[in-house]
Short mmCIF file of C-alpha atoms in Angstrom, two decimals:
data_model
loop_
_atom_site.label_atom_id
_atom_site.label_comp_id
_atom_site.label_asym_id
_atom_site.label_seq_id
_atom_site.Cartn_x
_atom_site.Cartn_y
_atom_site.Cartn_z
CA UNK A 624 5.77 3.24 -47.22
CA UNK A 625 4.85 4.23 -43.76
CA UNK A 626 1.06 4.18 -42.40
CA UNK A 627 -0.77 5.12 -39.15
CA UNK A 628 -3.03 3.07 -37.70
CA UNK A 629 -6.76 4.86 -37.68
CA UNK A 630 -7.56 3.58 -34.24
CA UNK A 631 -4.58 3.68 -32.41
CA UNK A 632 -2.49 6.31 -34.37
CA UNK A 633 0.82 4.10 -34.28
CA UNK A 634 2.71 3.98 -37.25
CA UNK A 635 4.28 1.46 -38.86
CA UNK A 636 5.78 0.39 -42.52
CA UNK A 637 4.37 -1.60 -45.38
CA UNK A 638 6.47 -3.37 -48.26
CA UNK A 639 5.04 -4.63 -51.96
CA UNK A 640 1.76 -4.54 -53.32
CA UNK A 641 -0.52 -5.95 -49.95
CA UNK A 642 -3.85 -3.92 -50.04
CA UNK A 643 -4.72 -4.57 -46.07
CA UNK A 644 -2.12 -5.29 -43.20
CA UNK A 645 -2.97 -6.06 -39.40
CA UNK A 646 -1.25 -3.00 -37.23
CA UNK A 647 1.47 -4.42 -35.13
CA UNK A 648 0.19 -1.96 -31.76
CA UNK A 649 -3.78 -2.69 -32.01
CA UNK A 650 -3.77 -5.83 -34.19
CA UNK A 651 -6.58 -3.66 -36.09
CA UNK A 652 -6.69 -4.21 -39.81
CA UNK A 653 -5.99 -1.35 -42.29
CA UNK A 654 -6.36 -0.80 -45.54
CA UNK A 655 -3.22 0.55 -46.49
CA UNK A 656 -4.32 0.77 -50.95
CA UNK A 657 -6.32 3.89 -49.75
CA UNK A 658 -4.41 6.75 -49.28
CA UNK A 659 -3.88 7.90 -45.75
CA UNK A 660 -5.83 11.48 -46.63
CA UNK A 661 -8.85 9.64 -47.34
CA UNK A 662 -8.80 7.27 -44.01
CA UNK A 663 -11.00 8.91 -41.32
CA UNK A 664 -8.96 8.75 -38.06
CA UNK A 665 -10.85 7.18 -35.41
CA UNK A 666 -10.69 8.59 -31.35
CA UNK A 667 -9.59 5.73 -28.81
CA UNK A 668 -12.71 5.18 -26.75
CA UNK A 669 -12.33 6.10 -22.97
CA UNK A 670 -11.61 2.90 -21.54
CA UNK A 671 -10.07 1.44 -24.34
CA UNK A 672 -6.02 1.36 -24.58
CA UNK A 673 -4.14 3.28 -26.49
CA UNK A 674 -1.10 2.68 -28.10
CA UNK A 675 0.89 2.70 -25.06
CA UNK A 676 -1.29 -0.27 -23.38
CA UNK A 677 -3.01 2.29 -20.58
CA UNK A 678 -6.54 3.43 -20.17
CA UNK A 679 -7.56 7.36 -19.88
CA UNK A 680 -10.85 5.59 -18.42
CA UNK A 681 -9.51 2.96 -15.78
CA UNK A 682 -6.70 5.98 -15.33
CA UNK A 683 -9.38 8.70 -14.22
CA UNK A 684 -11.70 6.00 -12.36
CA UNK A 685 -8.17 5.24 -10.23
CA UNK A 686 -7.73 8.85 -9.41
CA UNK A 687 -11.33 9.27 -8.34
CA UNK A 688 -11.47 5.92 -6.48
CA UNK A 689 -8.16 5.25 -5.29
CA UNK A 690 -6.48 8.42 -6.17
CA UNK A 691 -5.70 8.85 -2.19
CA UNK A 692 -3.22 6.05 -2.82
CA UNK A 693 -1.27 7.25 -6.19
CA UNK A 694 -2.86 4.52 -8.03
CA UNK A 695 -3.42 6.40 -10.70
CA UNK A 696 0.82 7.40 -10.81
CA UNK A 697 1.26 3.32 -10.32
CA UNK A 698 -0.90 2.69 -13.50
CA UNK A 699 0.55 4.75 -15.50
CA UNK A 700 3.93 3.59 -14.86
CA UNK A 701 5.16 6.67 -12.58
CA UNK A 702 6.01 4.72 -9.16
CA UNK A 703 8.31 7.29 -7.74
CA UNK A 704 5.25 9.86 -8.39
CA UNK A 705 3.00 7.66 -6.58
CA UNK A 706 5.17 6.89 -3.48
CA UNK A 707 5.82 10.67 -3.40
CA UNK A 708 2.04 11.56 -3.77
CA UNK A 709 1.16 8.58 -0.95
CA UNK A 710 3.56 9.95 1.36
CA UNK A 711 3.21 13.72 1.12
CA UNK A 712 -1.17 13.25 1.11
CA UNK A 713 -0.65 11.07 4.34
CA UNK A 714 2.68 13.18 6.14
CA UNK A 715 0.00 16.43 5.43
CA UNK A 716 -3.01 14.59 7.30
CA UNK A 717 -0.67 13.17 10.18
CA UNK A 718 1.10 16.95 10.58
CA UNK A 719 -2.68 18.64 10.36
CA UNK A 720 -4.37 16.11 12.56
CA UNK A 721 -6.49 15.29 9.15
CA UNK A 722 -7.34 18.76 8.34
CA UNK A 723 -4.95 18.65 5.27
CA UNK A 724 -7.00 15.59 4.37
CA UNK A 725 -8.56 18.59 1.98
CA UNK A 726 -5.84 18.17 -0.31
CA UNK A 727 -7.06 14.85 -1.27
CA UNK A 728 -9.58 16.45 -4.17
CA UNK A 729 -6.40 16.76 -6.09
CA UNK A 730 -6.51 13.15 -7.25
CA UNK A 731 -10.34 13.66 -7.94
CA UNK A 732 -9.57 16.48 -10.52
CA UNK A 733 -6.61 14.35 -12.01
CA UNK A 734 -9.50 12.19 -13.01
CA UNK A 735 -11.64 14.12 -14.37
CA UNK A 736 -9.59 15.65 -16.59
CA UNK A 737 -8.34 12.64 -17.85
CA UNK A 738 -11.90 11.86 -18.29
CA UNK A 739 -12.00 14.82 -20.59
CA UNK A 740 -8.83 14.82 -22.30
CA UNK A 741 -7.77 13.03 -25.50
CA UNK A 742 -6.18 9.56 -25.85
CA UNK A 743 -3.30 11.40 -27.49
CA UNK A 744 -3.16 14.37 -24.68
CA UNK A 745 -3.43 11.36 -22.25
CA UNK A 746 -0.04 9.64 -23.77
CA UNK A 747 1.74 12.68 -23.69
CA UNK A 748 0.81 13.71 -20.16
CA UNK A 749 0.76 10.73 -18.16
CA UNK A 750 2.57 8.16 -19.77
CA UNK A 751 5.59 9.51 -22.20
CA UNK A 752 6.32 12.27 -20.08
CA UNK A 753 9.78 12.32 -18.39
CA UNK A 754 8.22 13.98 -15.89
CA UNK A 755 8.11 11.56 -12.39
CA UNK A 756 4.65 13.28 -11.33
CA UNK A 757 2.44 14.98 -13.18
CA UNK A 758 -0.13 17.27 -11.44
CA UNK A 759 -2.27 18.91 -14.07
#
């Protein structure tokens, strides 16, 4: 029978008669005797992983902090989206003499909407997307 994980949503299959199993993603242990309809599903707290190993939290404080920089992009696994973020934020302040420096709150809004956004929205967004660089 397959279960999902309360804290971490990741599923995962159970064989015989075992009442409680240890999930494979969080290590969290689950009842898996009480039907799923009856487990309340918790939410990942903001700086705690999720199932994918990355932070919403240490995400958004990287686009507030560092966000000038793509570190965000780089944490989340999207390299070519933080070379092209590094390079564009920095060619735009060279070409403007620093005036397009203004485009740098861009980062800062990244984070907080990841700030605000669910573990699961999170995933989907900035870490399983096929998208390279994801703006908003």
């Amino acid at each position: 029978m397959t279960y999902q994980c309360p804290k971490c949503g990741g599923s995962f299959t159970v064989e015989g008669g075992v009442q409680s199993v240890q999930c494979p993603h969080c290590n969290e242990v689950v009842q898996v005797g009480v039907p799923q309809a009856q487990m309340p599903k918790r939410e990942v707290e903001l700086f705690e992983a999720g199932p994918s190993g990355k932070s919403r939290g240490v995400a958004g404080l990287l686009a507030i902090l560092l966000g000038v920089f793509g570190a965000h992009y780089f944490y989340c696994g999207k390299i070519g989206g933080g070379i092209t973020f590094l390079l564009i934020i920095w060619l735009v302040s060279l070409v403007t003499c620093g005036v397009g420096a203004i485009i740098s709150i861009v980062p800062v809004i990244q984070g907080i909407l990841m700030f605000t956004m669910k573990q699961e929205d999170f995933e989907n967004k900035w870490v399983n997307t096929s998208s390279f660089m994801p703006l908003f």
